[in-house]
Short mmCIF file of C-alpha atoms in Angstrom, two decimals:
data_model
loop_
_atom_site.label_atom_id
_atom_site.label_comp_id
_atom_site.label_asym_id
_atom_site.label_seq_id
_atom_site.Cartn_x
_atom_site.Cartn_y
_atom_site.Cartn_z
CA UNK A 1046 0.01 0.10 0.00
CA UNK A 1047 1.30 3.55 -0.82
CA UNK A 1048 2.41 5.51 2.05
CA UNK A 1049 0.56 8.85 2.33
CA UNK A 1050 2.05 11.58 4.31
CA UNK A 1051 0.27 14.79 5.36
CA UNK A 1052 2.40 17.90 6.40
CA UNK A 1053 1.08 21.20 7.84
CA UNK A 1054 1.17 24.27 5.68
CA UNK A 1055 3.73 26.82 7.10
CA UNK A 1056 3.10 30.47 6.30
CA UNK A 1057 6.21 32.35 4.97
CA UNK A 1058 5.83 35.03 7.44
CA UNK A 1059 5.76 32.58 10.26
CA UNK A 1060 8.77 30.67 8.94
CA UNK A 1061 10.62 34.12 8.65
CA UNK A 1062 9.76 34.97 12.33
CA UNK A 1063 11.12 31.51 13.49
CA UNK A 1064 14.32 32.40 11.66
CA UNK A 1065 14.59 35.83 13.26
CA UNK A 1066 13.96 34.20 16.71
CA UNK A 1067 16.38 31.48 16.02
CA UNK A 1068 19.06 32.78 13.71
CA UNK A 1069 21.59 30.18 12.47
CA UNK A 1070 24.67 29.65 14.64
CA UNK A 1071 27.83 29.07 12.70
CA UNK A 1072 30.86 27.82 14.61
CA UNK A 1073 34.31 27.47 12.99
CA UNK A 1074 36.24 25.11 15.21
CA UNK A 1075 40.01 24.65 14.86
CA UNK A 1076 40.63 22.92 18.30
CA UNK A 1077 38.58 19.60 18.16
CA UNK A 1078 40.46 17.99 15.29
CA UNK A 1079 44.15 18.15 14.70
CA UNK A 1080 43.95 17.74 10.95
CA UNK A 1081 41.15 19.72 9.75
CA UNK A 1082 38.72 22.59 10.63
CA UNK A 1083 35.12 21.82 11.80
CA UNK A 1084 32.29 24.07 10.53
CA UNK A 1085 29.36 23.45 12.84
CA UNK A 1086 25.90 24.78 11.85
CA UNK A 1087 22.75 24.85 14.07
CA UNK A 1088 19.57 26.44 12.88
CA UNK A 1089 15.90 26.25 12.37
CA UNK A 1090 15.33 23.67 9.41
CA UNK A 1091 14.34 24.96 5.93
CA UNK A 1092 13.96 23.06 2.67
CA UNK A 1093 17.13 23.41 0.64
CA UNK A 1094 19.45 24.91 3.34
CA UNK A 1095 21.74 21.85 3.18
CA UNK A 1096 22.65 22.62 -0.41
CA UNK A 1097 23.17 26.26 0.35
CA UNK A 1098 25.56 25.47 3.06
CA UNK A 1099 27.58 22.94 0.89
CA UNK A 1100 27.56 25.65 -1.98
CA UNK A 1101 29.29 28.20 0.14
CA UNK A 1102 32.11 25.75 1.01
CA UNK A 1103 32.32 24.48 -2.57
CA UNK A 1104 32.61 27.98 -4.11
CA UNK A 1105 35.57 28.71 -1.69
CA UNK A 1106 37.21 25.53 -3.34
CA UNK A 1107 37.49 23.94 0.21
CA UNK A 1108 37.91 20.17 0.75
CA UNK A 1109 35.08 18.55 2.69
CA UNK A 1110 36.47 15.35 3.96
CA UNK A 1111 33.82 14.37 6.17
CA UNK A 1112 30.30 15.61 6.97
CA UNK A 1113 27.57 14.63 9.41
CA UNK A 1114 23.98 15.88 8.77
CA UNK A 1115 20.96 15.62 10.92
CA UNK A 1116 17.79 17.70 10.19
CA UNK A 1117 14.81 15.72 11.43
CA UNK A 1118 12.04 17.97 12.76
CA UNK A 1119 12.21 21.68 12.80
CA UNK A 1120 15.98 21.92 13.70
CA UNK A 1121 19.13 20.86 11.91
CA UNK A 1122 22.79 20.29 13.17
CA UNK A 1123 25.31 19.78 10.56
CA UNK A 1124 29.12 19.32 11.01
CA UNK A 1125 31.63 19.72 8.00
CA UNK A 1126 35.26 18.72 8.37
CA UNK A 1127 37.17 20.99 5.78
CA UNK A 1128 40.61 21.87 4.73
CA UNK A 1129 42.08 23.93 2.02
CA UNK A 1130 43.26 22.16 -1.21
CA UNK A 1131 46.71 21.66 0.38
CA UNK A 1132 45.20 19.80 3.27
CA UNK A 1133 45.79 22.70 5.66
CA UNK A 1134 43.36 23.91 8.47
CA UNK A 1135 41.61 27.25 7.92
CA UNK A 1136 43.40 29.93 9.92
CA UNK A 1137 42.62 33.12 7.85
CA UNK A 1138 40.58 35.18 10.01
CA UNK A 1139 38.80 36.85 6.92
CA UNK A 1140 37.97 33.55 5.51
CA UNK A 1141 36.49 32.26 8.78
CA UNK A 1142 34.34 35.27 9.07
CA UNK A 1143 33.22 35.04 5.42
CA UNK A 1144 32.20 31.35 6.03
CA UNK A 1145 30.13 32.43 9.01
CA UNK A 1146 28.43 35.32 7.36
CA UNK A 1147 27.85 33.52 3.99
CA UNK A 1148 26.15 30.41 5.48
CA UNK A 1149 23.81 32.82 7.36
CA UNK A 1150 23.11 35.13 4.45
CA UNK A 1151 22.67 32.23 2.08
CA UNK A 1152 19.21 31.81 3.67
CA UNK A 1153 18.28 35.50 3.30
CA UNK A 1154 18.78 36.08 -0.31
CA UNK A 1155 22.43 35.74 -1.08
CA UNK A 1156 25.96 36.89 -0.56
CA UNK A 1157 26.71 40.51 -0.70
CA UNK A 1158 29.63 42.26 -2.60
CA UNK A 1159 30.70 43.74 0.69
CA UNK A 1160 31.15 40.31 2.19
CA UNK A 1161 33.28 39.28 -0.76
CA UNK A 1162 35.44 42.44 -0.65
CA UNK A 1163 36.19 41.80 2.91
CA UNK A 1164 37.66 38.37 2.04
CA UNK A 1165 41.31 38.39 1.48
CA UNK A 1166 41.01 35.92 -1.51
CA UNK A 1167 39.09 35.58 -4.77
CA UNK A 1168 35.76 33.82 -4.72
CA UNK A 1169 34.97 32.21 -7.94
CA UNK A 1170 32.20 34.07 -9.66
CA UNK A 1171 29.30 31.57 -9.85
CA UNK A 1172 26.28 33.87 -9.92
CA UNK A 1173 24.77 35.93 -12.67
CA UNK A 1174 25.74 39.68 -12.49
CA UNK A 1175 23.85 42.53 -13.52
CA UNK A 1176 27.03 43.83 -15.29
CA UNK A 1177 26.76 41.10 -17.88
CA UNK A 1178 23.98 39.37 -20.08
CA UNK A 1179 23.70 35.58 -19.53
CA UNK A 1180 22.88 33.05 -22.15
CA UNK A 1181 21.99 29.49 -21.47
CA UNK A 1182 22.55 26.96 -24.21
CA UNK A 1183 21.58 23.23 -24.32
CA UNK A 1184 21.65 20.68 -27.15
CA UNK A 1185 23.47 17.76 -28.73
CA UNK A 1186 27.22 17.80 -28.20
CA UNK A 1187 29.59 17.70 -31.10
CA UNK A 1188 33.34 18.15 -31.55
CA UNK A 1189 34.31 21.90 -31.84
CA UNK A 1190 30.92 23.13 -30.57
CA UNK A 1191 32.22 25.55 -28.10
CA UNK A 1192 34.78 26.82 -30.49
CA UNK A 1193 31.91 27.45 -33.13
CA UNK A 1194 29.81 29.38 -30.46
CA UNK A 1195 32.66 31.50 -29.20
CA UNK A 1196 33.87 32.28 -32.77
CA UNK A 1197 30.40 33.47 -33.73
CA UNK A 1198 30.04 35.76 -30.56
CA UNK A 1199 33.37 37.25 -31.35
CA UNK A 1200 32.40 37.96 -34.93
CA UNK A 1201 29.22 39.91 -33.83
CA UNK A 1202 31.15 41.89 -31.25
CA UNK A 1203 30.18 40.21 -28.19
CA UNK A 1204 32.89 39.87 -25.44
CA UNK A 1205 32.77 36.73 -23.25
CA UNK A 1206 33.55 37.75 -19.73
CA UNK A 1207 32.78 34.22 -18.21
CA UNK A 1208 31.50 30.87 -19.38
CA UNK A 1209 31.07 27.38 -18.01
CA UNK A 1210 30.40 24.54 -20.25
CA UNK A 1211 29.60 20.72 -19.47
CA UNK A 1212 29.39 17.74 -21.70
CA UNK A 1213 27.85 14.39 -20.67
CA UNK A 1214 26.30 11.55 -22.54
CA UNK A 1215 26.35 13.35 -25.96
CA UNK A 1216 24.42 16.37 -24.31
CA UNK A 1217 26.13 19.76 -23.80
CA UNK A 1218 24.84 22.66 -21.43
CA UNK A 1219 26.61 26.07 -21.13
CA UNK A 1220 26.11 29.29 -19.26
CA UNK A 1221 27.85 32.19 -20.99
CA UNK A 1222 27.94 35.78 -19.74
CA UNK A 1223 28.46 38.59 -22.29
CA UNK A 1224 28.91 42.25 -22.57
CA UNK A 1225 28.81 44.46 -25.48
CA UNK A 1226 32.15 44.44 -27.11
CA UNK A 1227 31.63 47.84 -28.71
CA UNK A 1228 29.96 49.87 -25.95
CA UNK A 1229 30.83 47.77 -22.86
CA UNK A 1230 28.32 46.71 -20.12
CA UNK A 1231 25.36 44.32 -20.53
CA UNK A 1232 23.32 43.86 -23.74
CA UNK A 1233 20.29 45.83 -22.93
CA UNK A 1234 18.74 46.45 -26.59
CA UNK A 1235 16.12 43.75 -27.19
CA UNK A 1236 16.85 43.84 -30.83
CA UNK A 1237 20.60 43.27 -30.15
CA UNK A 1238 19.84 40.35 -27.76
CA UNK A 1239 17.46 38.89 -30.37
CA UNK A 1240 20.32 39.13 -32.92
CA UNK A 1241 22.73 37.25 -30.56
CA UNK A 1242 20.14 34.49 -29.82
CA UNK A 1243 19.44 34.04 -33.73
CA UNK A 1244 23.23 33.52 -34.36
CA UNK A 1245 23.56 31.08 -31.40
CA UNK A 1246 20.43 29.27 -32.71
CA UNK A 1247 22.01 28.82 -36.02
CA UNK A 1248 25.17 27.35 -34.60
CA UNK A 1249 23.18 24.94 -32.39
CA UNK A 1250 20.89 23.70 -35.14
CA UNK A 1251 23.74 23.10 -37.60
CA UNK A 1252 24.39 19.32 -38.12
CA UNK A 1253 21.37 18.36 -35.99
CA UNK A 1254 19.82 14.99 -36.73
CA UNK A 1255 16.05 14.48 -37.20
CA UNK A 1256 14.34 14.77 -33.76
CA UNK A 1257 17.30 16.63 -32.06
CA UNK A 1258 16.46 19.74 -30.06
CA UNK A 1259 18.55 22.67 -28.90
CA UNK A 1260 17.64 25.61 -26.65
CA UNK A 1261 19.13 29.09 -26.28
CA UNK A 1262 17.78 31.28 -23.48
CA UNK A 1263 18.55 34.89 -22.52
CA UNK A 1264 18.39 35.19 -18.73
CA UNK A 1265 16.58 38.28 -17.51
CA UNK A 1266 18.27 40.25 -14.76
CA UNK A 1267 16.13 42.13 -12.30
CA UNK A 1268 16.93 45.53 -10.90
CA UNK A 1269 18.00 44.18 -7.55
CA UNK A 1270 20.64 41.92 -9.23
CA UNK A 1271 18.97 38.55 -8.90
CA UNK A 1272 18.07 37.02 -12.25
CA UNK A 1273 14.66 35.44 -12.48
CA UNK A 1274 14.81 31.68 -11.56
CA UNK A 1275 18.60 31.82 -11.28
CA UNK A 1276 20.69 31.35 -8.08
CA UNK A 1277 24.00 29.65 -9.07
CA UNK A 1278 25.75 28.70 -12.30
CA UNK A 1279 26.76 25.07 -11.40
CA UNK A 1280 23.34 24.41 -9.91
CA UNK A 1281 21.83 25.79 -13.04
CA UNK A 1282 23.99 23.41 -15.30
CA UNK A 1283 22.82 20.40 -13.23
CA UNK A 1284 19.35 21.58 -13.83
CA UNK A 1285 19.97 22.08 -17.53
CA UNK A 1286 21.56 18.66 -17.87
CA UNK A 1287 18.67 17.04 -16.14
CA UNK A 1288 16.12 18.68 -18.38
CA UNK A 1289 18.20 17.27 -21.26
CA UNK A 1290 17.60 13.88 -19.80
CA UNK A 1291 21.35 13.00 -19.85
CA UNK A 1292 20.57 10.45 -17.01
CA UNK A 1293 18.89 8.09 -19.37
CA UNK A 1294 20.80 4.77 -19.62
CA UNK A 1295 23.35 6.21 -17.05
CA UNK A 1296 24.31 3.11 -15.30
CA UNK A 1297 26.62 2.68 -12.34
CA UNK A 1298 28.56 -0.50 -11.50
CA UNK A 1299 26.39 -3.37 -12.57
CA UNK A 1300 28.83 -6.29 -11.77
CA UNK A 1301 28.20 -6.15 -7.97
CA UNK A 1302 27.12 -4.02 -5.04
CA UNK A 1303 29.52 -1.33 -3.62
CA UNK A 1304 30.08 -3.38 -0.56
CA UNK A 1305 31.39 -6.47 -2.63
CA UNK A 1306 33.32 -4.63 -5.27
CA UNK A 1307 36.96 -5.49 -4.33
CA UNK A 1308 38.13 -3.40 -7.37
CA UNK A 1309 36.55 -0.33 -5.88
CA UNK A 1310 38.33 -0.63 -2.72
CA UNK A 1311 41.67 -1.24 -4.31
CA UNK A 1312 41.09 1.98 -6.26
CA UNK A 1313 40.83 0.33 -9.70
CA UNK A 1314 36.96 0.52 -10.26
CA UNK A 1315 35.83 3.79 -12.04
CA UNK A 1316 32.21 2.86 -11.88
CA UNK A 1317 29.79 4.64 -9.47
CA UNK A 1318 27.87 2.40 -6.96
CA UNK A 1319 24.43 3.51 -5.84
CA UNK A 1320 22.21 1.39 -3.56
CA UNK A 1321 18.81 2.18 -2.35
CA UNK A 1322 16.75 0.44 0.22
CA UNK A 1323 13.80 1.08 2.83
CA UNK A 1324 15.07 1.70 6.32
CA UNK A 1325 12.91 2.83 9.30
CA UNK A 1326 10.55 5.06 7.45
CA UNK A 1327 13.18 6.58 5.10
CA UNK A 1328 14.75 5.57 1.79
CA UNK A 1329 18.42 4.95 2.53
CA UNK A 1330 20.73 5.75 -0.37
CA UNK A 1331 24.44 4.60 -0.36
CA UNK A 1332 26.76 6.16 -2.84
CA UNK A 1333 30.47 4.78 -3.25
CA UNK A 1334 32.75 6.07 -6.16
CA UNK A 1335 36.18 7.52 -6.64
CA UNK A 1336 36.72 10.69 -4.45
CA UNK A 1337 37.04 14.04 -6.17
CA UNK A 1338 36.41 17.73 -5.21
CA UNK A 1339 32.84 18.88 -5.19
CA UNK A 1340 31.38 15.37 -4.94
CA UNK A 1341 29.13 16.38 -2.03
CA UNK A 1342 27.76 19.45 -3.89
CA UNK A 1343 26.86 17.44 -6.85
CA UNK A 1344 24.97 14.61 -5.07
CA UNK A 1345 23.11 17.00 -2.75
CA UNK A 1346 22.29 19.25 -5.84
CA UNK A 1347 20.87 16.15 -7.51
CA UNK A 1348 18.79 15.23 -4.57
CA UNK A 1349 17.39 18.78 -4.26
CA UNK A 1350 16.63 18.94 -8.01
CA UNK A 1351 14.66 15.76 -7.57
CA UNK A 1352 12.57 17.17 -4.72
CA UNK A 1353 14.18 14.95 -1.93
CA UNK A 1354 14.66 16.21 1.64
CA UNK A 1355 17.85 14.82 3.41
CA UNK A 1356 16.92 14.06 7.04
CA UNK A 1357 20.29 12.35 8.04
CA UNK A 1358 23.58 11.81 6.19
CA UNK A 1359 27.15 11.01 6.66
CA UNK A 1360 29.83 11.33 3.97
CA UNK A 1361 33.46 10.90 3.87
CA UNK A 1362 36.44 8.97 2.26
CA UNK A 1363 38.42 5.90 2.84
CA UNK A 1364 41.63 5.93 0.77
CA UNK A 1365 40.70 7.25 -2.69
CA UNK A 1366 37.00 5.96 -2.47
CA UNK A 1367 34.32 8.32 -1.25
CA UNK A 1368 31.42 6.93 0.72
CA UNK A 1369 27.96 8.85 1.25
CA UNK A 1370 24.95 7.64 2.98
CA UNK A 1371 21.49 9.55 2.93
CA UNK A 1372 18.30 9.03 4.63
CA UNK A 1373 15.81 10.77 2.60
CA UNK A 1374 12.03 11.16 1.77
CA UNK A 1375 10.29 13.08 -1.04
CA UNK A 1376 9.22 16.73 -0.26
CA UNK A 1377 5.68 15.46 0.13
CA UNK A 1378 6.86 13.00 2.90
CA UNK A 1379 6.70 9.83 0.94
CA UNK A 1380 9.54 7.32 0.50
CA UNK A 1381 10.57 5.49 -2.79
CA UNK A 1382 8.01 2.78 -3.00
CA UNK A 1383 8.59 1.14 -6.44
CA UNK A 1384 11.64 -0.29 -8.24
CA UNK A 1385 11.04 2.32 -11.08
CA UNK A 1386 11.21 5.28 -8.71
CA UNK A 1387 14.57 3.71 -7.20
CA UNK A 1388 16.15 3.01 -10.58
CA UNK A 1389 15.44 6.59 -11.81
CA UNK A 1390 17.17 8.03 -8.75
CA UNK A 1391 20.02 5.71 -9.29
CA UNK A 1392 20.34 6.88 -12.96
CA UNK A 1393 20.09 10.68 -11.81
CA UNK A 1394 22.88 10.37 -9.11
CA UNK A 1395 25.11 8.48 -11.45
CA UNK A 1396 24.76 11.24 -14.04
CA UNK A 1397 25.25 14.02 -11.54
CA UNK A 1398 28.37 12.54 -10.38
CA UNK A 1399 29.61 11.77 -13.85
CA UNK A 1400 29.16 15.29 -15.34
CA UNK A 1401 32.21 16.56 -13.61
CA UNK A 1402 34.41 13.43 -14.03
CA UNK A 1403 37.97 14.30 -15.18
CA UNK A 1404 39.38 12.40 -18.06
CA UNK A 1405 42.21 13.26 -20.56
CA UNK A 1406 43.92 16.48 -20.13
CA UNK A 1407 43.34 19.73 -18.26
CA UNK A 1408 44.65 23.03 -19.55
CA UNK A 1409 44.92 25.89 -17.21
CA UNK A 1410 44.99 29.24 -18.93
CA UNK A 1411 45.91 32.68 -17.45
CA UNK A 1412 46.51 35.78 -19.65
CA UNK A 1413 45.43 39.41 -20.13
CA UNK A 1414 41.75 39.66 -20.88
CA UNK A 1415 40.86 40.54 -24.34
CA UNK A 1416 37.90 40.27 -26.73
CA UNK A 1417 37.99 36.97 -28.64
CA UNK A 1418 40.20 35.07 -26.25
CA UNK A 1419 37.86 32.26 -25.68
CA UNK A 1420 37.63 31.96 -29.43
CA UNK A 1421 41.41 31.83 -29.85
CA UNK A 1422 41.85 29.15 -27.14
CA UNK A 1423 39.05 26.87 -28.27
CA UNK A 1424 39.97 27.24 -31.97
CA UNK A 1425 43.59 26.12 -31.22
CA UNK A 1426 42.23 23.08 -29.19
CA UNK A 1427 40.00 22.15 -32.07
CA UNK A 1428 42.56 22.57 -34.79
CA UNK A 1429 44.84 20.15 -32.98
CA UNK A 1430 42.22 17.49 -33.18
CA UNK A 1431 41.08 17.71 -29.45
CA UNK A 1432 37.60 18.12 -28.13
CA UNK A 1433 36.61 20.14 -24.98
CA UNK A 1434 34.60 17.86 -22.40
CA UNK A 1435 34.37 20.63 -19.82
CA UNK A 1436 35.34 24.31 -19.59
CA UNK A 1437 35.34 27.13 -17.06
CA UNK A 1438 36.59 30.72 -17.78
CA UNK A 1439 36.23 33.84 -15.99
CA UNK A 1440 37.84 37.32 -15.47
CA UNK A 1441 39.71 38.61 -12.58
CA UNK A 1442 40.42 42.34 -13.14
CA UNK A 1443 42.47 42.82 -16.12
CA UNK A 1444 43.26 39.04 -16.44
CA UNK A 1445 41.34 35.91 -17.66
CA UNK A 1446 41.68 32.66 -16.11
CA UNK A 1447 40.27 29.36 -17.36
CA UNK A 1448 40.36 25.57 -17.21
CA UNK A 1449 39.66 23.43 -20.19
CA UNK A 1450 39.45 19.76 -20.02
CA UNK A 1451 40.35 18.19 -23.34
CA UNK A 1452 40.43 14.73 -24.93
CA UNK A 1453 41.21 13.19 -28.22
CA UNK A 1454 40.00 10.34 -30.29
CA UNK A 1455 43.18 8.12 -30.37
CA UNK A 1456 44.34 8.55 -26.70
CA UNK A 1457 47.82 7.91 -25.63
CA UNK A 1458 50.98 9.76 -26.62
CA UNK A 1459 49.33 11.15 -29.76
CA UNK A 1460 46.87 13.22 -27.62
CA UNK A 1461 49.78 14.14 -25.39
CA UNK A 1462 51.59 15.55 -28.35
CA UNK A 1463 48.46 17.41 -29.54
CA UNK A 1464 48.22 18.97 -26.08
CA UNK A 1465 51.87 20.03 -26.14
CA UNK A 1466 51.23 21.60 -29.53
CA UNK A 1467 48.45 23.69 -28.18
CA UNK A 1468 50.57 25.01 -25.27
CA UNK A 1469 53.10 25.98 -27.90
CA UNK A 1470 50.77 27.70 -30.24
CA UNK A 1471 48.93 29.80 -27.69
CA UNK A 1472 51.37 32.77 -27.94
CA UNK A 1473 51.22 35.28 -25.13
CA UNK A 1474 49.05 33.06 -23.08
CA UNK A 1475 50.23 31.28 -20.12
CA UNK A 1476 49.24 27.59 -20.29
CA UNK A 1477 49.97 24.58 -18.06
CA UNK A 1478 48.90 21.17 -19.14
CA UNK A 1479 48.03 18.26 -16.70
CA UNK A 1480 46.93 14.66 -17.55
CA UNK A 1481 44.00 13.82 -15.43
CA UNK A 1482 42.87 10.35 -14.44
CA UNK A 1483 40.60 10.22 -11.33
CA UNK A 1484 42.60 11.82 -8.54
CA UNK A 1485 45.96 11.43 -10.20
CA UNK A 1486 47.45 14.21 -12.38
CA UNK A 1487 50.61 14.38 -14.55
CA UNK A 1488 52.02 17.54 -15.60
CA UNK A 1489 52.92 17.74 -19.39
CA UNK A 1490 54.41 21.32 -19.35
CA UNK A 1491 53.52 24.94 -19.67
CA UNK A 1492 54.03 27.89 -22.10
CA UNK A 1493 56.65 29.29 -19.71
CA UNK A 1494 58.60 26.04 -20.05
CA UNK A 1495 58.48 26.37 -23.77
CA UNK A 1496 59.63 30.02 -23.67
CA UNK A 1497 62.53 29.15 -21.38
CA UNK A 1498 63.74 26.23 -23.54
CA UNK A 1499 63.41 28.41 -26.80
CA UNK A 1500 65.74 31.00 -25.16
CA UNK A 1501 68.20 28.11 -24.30
CA UNK A 1502 67.72 26.85 -27.97
CA UNK A 1503 66.98 23.39 -26.63
CA UNK A 1504 64.35 20.91 -27.69
CA UNK A 1505 61.02 20.24 -25.94
CA UNK A 1506 61.47 18.74 -22.51
CA UNK A 1507 60.43 15.29 -21.49
CA UNK A 1508 57.25 14.57 -19.84
CA UNK A 1509 57.32 15.42 -16.11
CA UNK A 1510 55.36 12.92 -13.92
CA UNK A 1511 54.28 13.83 -10.40
CA UNK A 1512 51.45 12.55 -8.17
CA UNK A 1513 49.39 15.29 -6.45
CA UNK A 1514 48.60 14.90 -2.76
CA UNK A 1515 45.07 13.75 -2.17
CA UNK A 1516 42.53 16.47 -1.62
CA UNK A 1517 40.55 14.76 1.19
CA UNK A 1518 41.52 12.73 4.25
CA UNK A 1519 40.49 9.27 5.10
CA UNK A 1520 37.84 8.40 7.61
CA UNK A 1521 39.32 7.18 10.80
CA UNK A 1522 37.92 3.90 11.91
#
């Protein structure tokens, strides 16, 4: 028999009053654990608050090595064990203050520019700004797609100030921020916006198969600076990919369960393990896979997108393997009753984790910001026979920084040679290349290496191999 749950309707004004009476308490503790900083949050419960908190930590590129979540009833208590990317505890007072303020303000409408200016480090811009016009693009992926889009934008006088692009299961989703390359500032004229959209539509519709669909949408920015229906770029990309149904036929490890997969615990299984079962009035979801940055954000984001409420959870890592366990119900209070419902959730979680998987090579780019930069970089990648699987670029003052994940068709040393050719051909652009496989990275070289060798009139250096230190610590047993 289907379980039917009834929940009382809570007026938004009453909910706001409860928050004012019981404001969030955020404690940043550097004394309890010798290896990491504990971020403890106590507050009145609210749907979606877990994702907001994880988002704050993810945007700071902090490593969440362990987390304990409990939010049954009207109150929640969460603990996050965090370090910086080098495995150090958080000691910067401005960073600690920012975390405390940002977690509280994430409930009240967002993080202010004043809070960011007080932080003595750069926070990656992941929100739509009133200074730029945002376009979201979805459709079937193909080699050179981002290059074609950026070339068209450059040709019609649009300056790309930031862009994030994901590809997964032959689908592509992008959020691109533009300003008028001739006059500067956002593109306000409706006719000009329509012109840009028409050009992007032509690019997306080219080479389409019968039945394929693409979508180009201009986001509308309100006067207060918050775009309609938008909150966060990466959250929006998850939503776009989900709308593209990239989760269909997205299977995890089908040879065994995560508990019995010896290859997983030995670090040799690249598949994602998701198990779902009923447990004391909840649906218990267990996720096991290779550990990587922002894994917790991606899984929590998927659960939020599917209208699930996380009541209890624990997440951490053992060696190179991440373990997450969630006790959830639907927002209406129901659990997963049918195998079809459980199978759909499994597919969606596997897809959410896979979208950010790193394979092939990573190109880190830093140079002076200029119009047409994204077109130059992506064209060079395409001309050397490589495809961009994921990309992120933004501006920091007068400079532009970006990361491009590229892969070739052949694999092996031929792709490595193509990557080295890209590094050499991007004149005036500081580029470093890293081979990425799971949590292991291998540096191939950089444009500064090439310039130094040219001055010495020597040949291209050999490949330099070095393993990076793990980004998260193991769960102590």
